[in-house]
Amino acid sequence: FFLFIELTASIQTIIATMALRMVTDKVMGFAAKQYQNVLGNQLSQYGLRYEDLLIEEEREVKEALALADSDVLIGRTRRLKRAIDLNYKRKSLQDYAPNMELELFKKEIYPDIEKIRARDQEYAQLNAHNKQ
């Protein structure tokens, strides 16, 4: 009988944890969508992409940019220079090109960054025995 009560209590704890996680996931999903909208509006003012905000000094980003196609690098450089110019002039890209279609969240180098991080993590796991 006591075993049944202990099992019931543990099942109730598991169900409560799952319910809390579902609510948390919904709230975080909603907040993430709102943040993405706000960030997208800010990026579109200057004609930037989300990937343009990545810090080039990070090792993974630096390696991904070194491996990237020259068109990707040229586009990134031009977008950054345009954003600096627009910010200096206190203008928006919509003032100059109101009908321009922007791909704010297009991923060109992020898949490479993920592969580099996975490779480094695998390398660290394979060589973990050397640190002991």
CSV table of C-alpha atoms in Angstrom, one decimal:
chain,number,residue,atom,x,y,z
A,1,PHE,CA,0.0,0.0,0.0
A,2,PHE,CA,2.8,2.4,0.9
A,3,LEU,CA,4.6,1.6,-2.3
A,4,PHE,CA,1.5,2.5,-4.2
A,5,ILE,CA,1.3,5.9,-2.4
A,6,GLU,CA,5.0,6.6,-3.2
A,7,LEU,CA,4.5,5.7,-6.8
A,8,THR,CA,1.4,7.9,-7.0
A,9,ALA,CA,3.4,10.8,-5.4
A,10,SER,CA,6.3,10.4,-7.9
A,11,ILE,CA,3.9,10.2,-10.8
A,12,GLN,CA,2.1,13.4,-9.6
A,13,THR,CA,5.5,15.1,-9.4
A,14,ILE,CA,6.4,14.0,-12.9
A,15,ILE,CA,3.1,15.2,-14.3
A,16,ALA,CA,3.4,18.6,-12.4
A,17,THR,CA,6.9,19.0,-13.8
A,18,MET,CA,5.7,18.2,-17.4
A,19,ALA,CA,2.9,20.7,-17.0
A,20,LEU,CA,5.2,23.4,-15.8
A,21,ARG,CA,7.6,22.7,-18.6
A,22,MET,CA,4.8,23.0,-21.2
A,23,VAL,CA,3.6,26.3,-19.7
A,24,THR,CA,7.2,27.6,-19.6
A,25,ASP,CA,7.8,26.5,-23.3
A,26,LYS,CA,4.7,28.3,-24.4
A,27,VAL,CA,5.6,31.5,-22.5
A,28,MET,CA,9.2,31.4,-23.8
A,29,GLY,CA,8.0,30.8,-27.4
A,30,PHE,CA,5.7,33.8,-27.2
A,31,ALA,CA,8.4,36.0,-25.7
A,32,ALA,CA,10.9,34.8,-28.4
A,33,LYS,CA,8.5,35.6,-31.2
A,34,GLN,CA,7.9,39.1,-29.8
A,35,TYR,CA,11.7,39.7,-29.4
A,36,GLN,CA,12.3,38.4,-33.0
A,37,ASN,CA,9.7,40.9,-34.3
A,38,VAL,CA,11.3,43.9,-32.4
A,39,LEU,CA,14.7,42.8,-33.5
A,40,GLY,CA,13.6,42.4,-37.1
A,41,ASN,CA,12.2,46.0,-37.1
A,42,GLN,CA,15.5,47.3,-35.8
A,43,LEU,CA,17.5,45.3,-38.4
A,44,SER,CA,15.3,46.4,-41.3
A,45,GLN,CA,15.9,50.0,-40.5
A,46,TYR,CA,19.6,49.6,-41.4
A,47,GLY,CA,19.3,46.7,-43.9
A,48,LEU,CA,21.2,44.3,-41.7
A,49,ARG,CA,20.8,40.5,-41.2
A,50,TYR,CA,20.9,38.8,-37.8
A,51,GLU,CA,24.2,37.1,-38.8
A,52,ASP,CA,25.8,40.5,-39.3
A,53,LEU,CA,25.6,41.0,-35.6
A,54,LEU,CA,27.8,38.1,-34.8
A,55,ILE,CA,31.1,39.1,-33.3
A,56,GLU,CA,33.9,38.4,-35.7
A,57,GLU,CA,36.6,38.0,-33.0
A,58,GLU,CA,34.9,34.7,-31.8
A,59,ARG,CA,37.0,31.8,-32.9
A,60,GLU,CA,34.1,29.9,-34.5
A,61,VAL,CA,32.8,32.9,-36.3
A,62,LYS,CA,36.2,33.8,-37.6
A,63,GLU,CA,36.8,30.3,-38.9
A,64,ALA,CA,33.3,30.3,-40.6
A,65,LEU,CA,34.0,33.6,-42.2
A,66,ALA,CA,37.3,32.3,-43.5
A,67,LEU,CA,35.5,29.3,-45.0
A,68,ALA,CA,32.6,31.4,-46.4
A,69,ASP,CA,32.2,32.2,-50.1
A,70,SER,CA,33.5,35.6,-51.2
A,71,ASP,CA,29.9,36.7,-52.1
A,72,VAL,CA,28.9,36.2,-48.5
A,73,LEU,CA,31.8,38.2,-47.2
A,74,ILE,CA,31.2,41.0,-49.7
A,75,GLY,CA,27.5,41.2,-48.9
A,76,ARG,CA,28.2,41.3,-45.2
A,77,THR,CA,30.8,44.0,-45.5
A,78,ARG,CA,28.5,46.1,-47.7
A,79,ARG,CA,25.6,45.7,-45.3
A,80,LEU,CA,27.7,46.8,-42.4
A,81,LYS,CA,29.1,49.8,-44.2
A,82,ARG,CA,25.6,50.8,-45.3
A,83,ALA,CA,24.3,50.5,-41.7
A,84,ILE,CA,27.2,52.7,-40.4
A,85,ASP,CA,26.4,55.3,-43.1
A,86,LEU,CA,22.7,55.2,-42.4
A,87,ASN,CA,23.3,55.5,-38.7
A,88,TYR,CA,25.7,58.5,-39.2
A,89,LYS,CA,23.1,60.2,-41.4
A,90,ARG,CA,20.3,59.4,-39.0
A,91,LYS,CA,18.3,57.9,-41.8
A,92,SER,CA,16.5,54.6,-42.4
A,93,LEU,CA,17.0,52.2,-45.3
A,94,GLN,CA,13.3,52.7,-46.0
A,95,ASP,CA,14.0,56.3,-46.8
A,96,TYR,CA,16.2,55.3,-49.7
A,97,ALA,CA,14.8,51.9,-50.8
A,98,PRO,CA,11.2,51.6,-49.5
A,99,ASN,CA,10.3,48.5,-51.6
A,100,MET,CA,13.6,46.5,-50.9
A,101,GLU,CA,13.0,42.9,-49.8
A,102,LEU,CA,15.2,42.0,-46.9
A,103,GLU,CA,16.0,38.5,-45.6
A,104,LEU,CA,16.6,39.4,-42.0
A,105,PHE,CA,17.1,35.9,-40.6
A,106,LYS,CA,18.7,34.2,-43.6
A,107,LYS,CA,21.4,31.8,-42.4
A,108,GLU,CA,24.5,31.7,-44.6
A,109,ILE,CA,27.3,31.2,-42.1
A,110,TYR,CA,25.5,29.9,-39.0
A,111,PRO,CA,25.3,26.3,-40.3
A,112,ASP,CA,29.1,26.4,-40.6
A,113,ILE,CA,29.4,27.8,-37.1
A,114,GLU,CA,27.3,25.0,-35.7
A,115,LYS,CA,29.4,22.4,-37.6
A,116,ILE,CA,32.6,24.0,-36.2
A,117,ARG,CA,31.2,23.9,-32.6
A,118,ALA,CA,30.1,20.3,-33.0
A,119,ARG,CA,33.6,19.4,-34.3
A,120,ASP,CA,35.3,21.1,-31.4
A,121,GLN,CA,33.0,19.5,-28.9
A,122,GLU,CA,33.6,16.0,-30.5
A,123,TYR,CA,37.4,16.7,-30.4
A,124,ALA,CA,37.2,17.7,-26.7
A,125,GLN,CA,35.2,14.5,-25.9
A,126,LEU,CA,37.6,12.3,-27.8
A,127,ASN,CA,40.6,13.8,-26.0
A,128,ALA,CA,39.1,14.0,-22.5
A,129,HIS,CA,41.1,11.1,-21.4
A,130,ASN,CA,44.4,13.0,-22.0
A,131,LYS,CA,43.5,15.5,-19.3
A,132,GLN,CA,43.4,13.0,-16.5
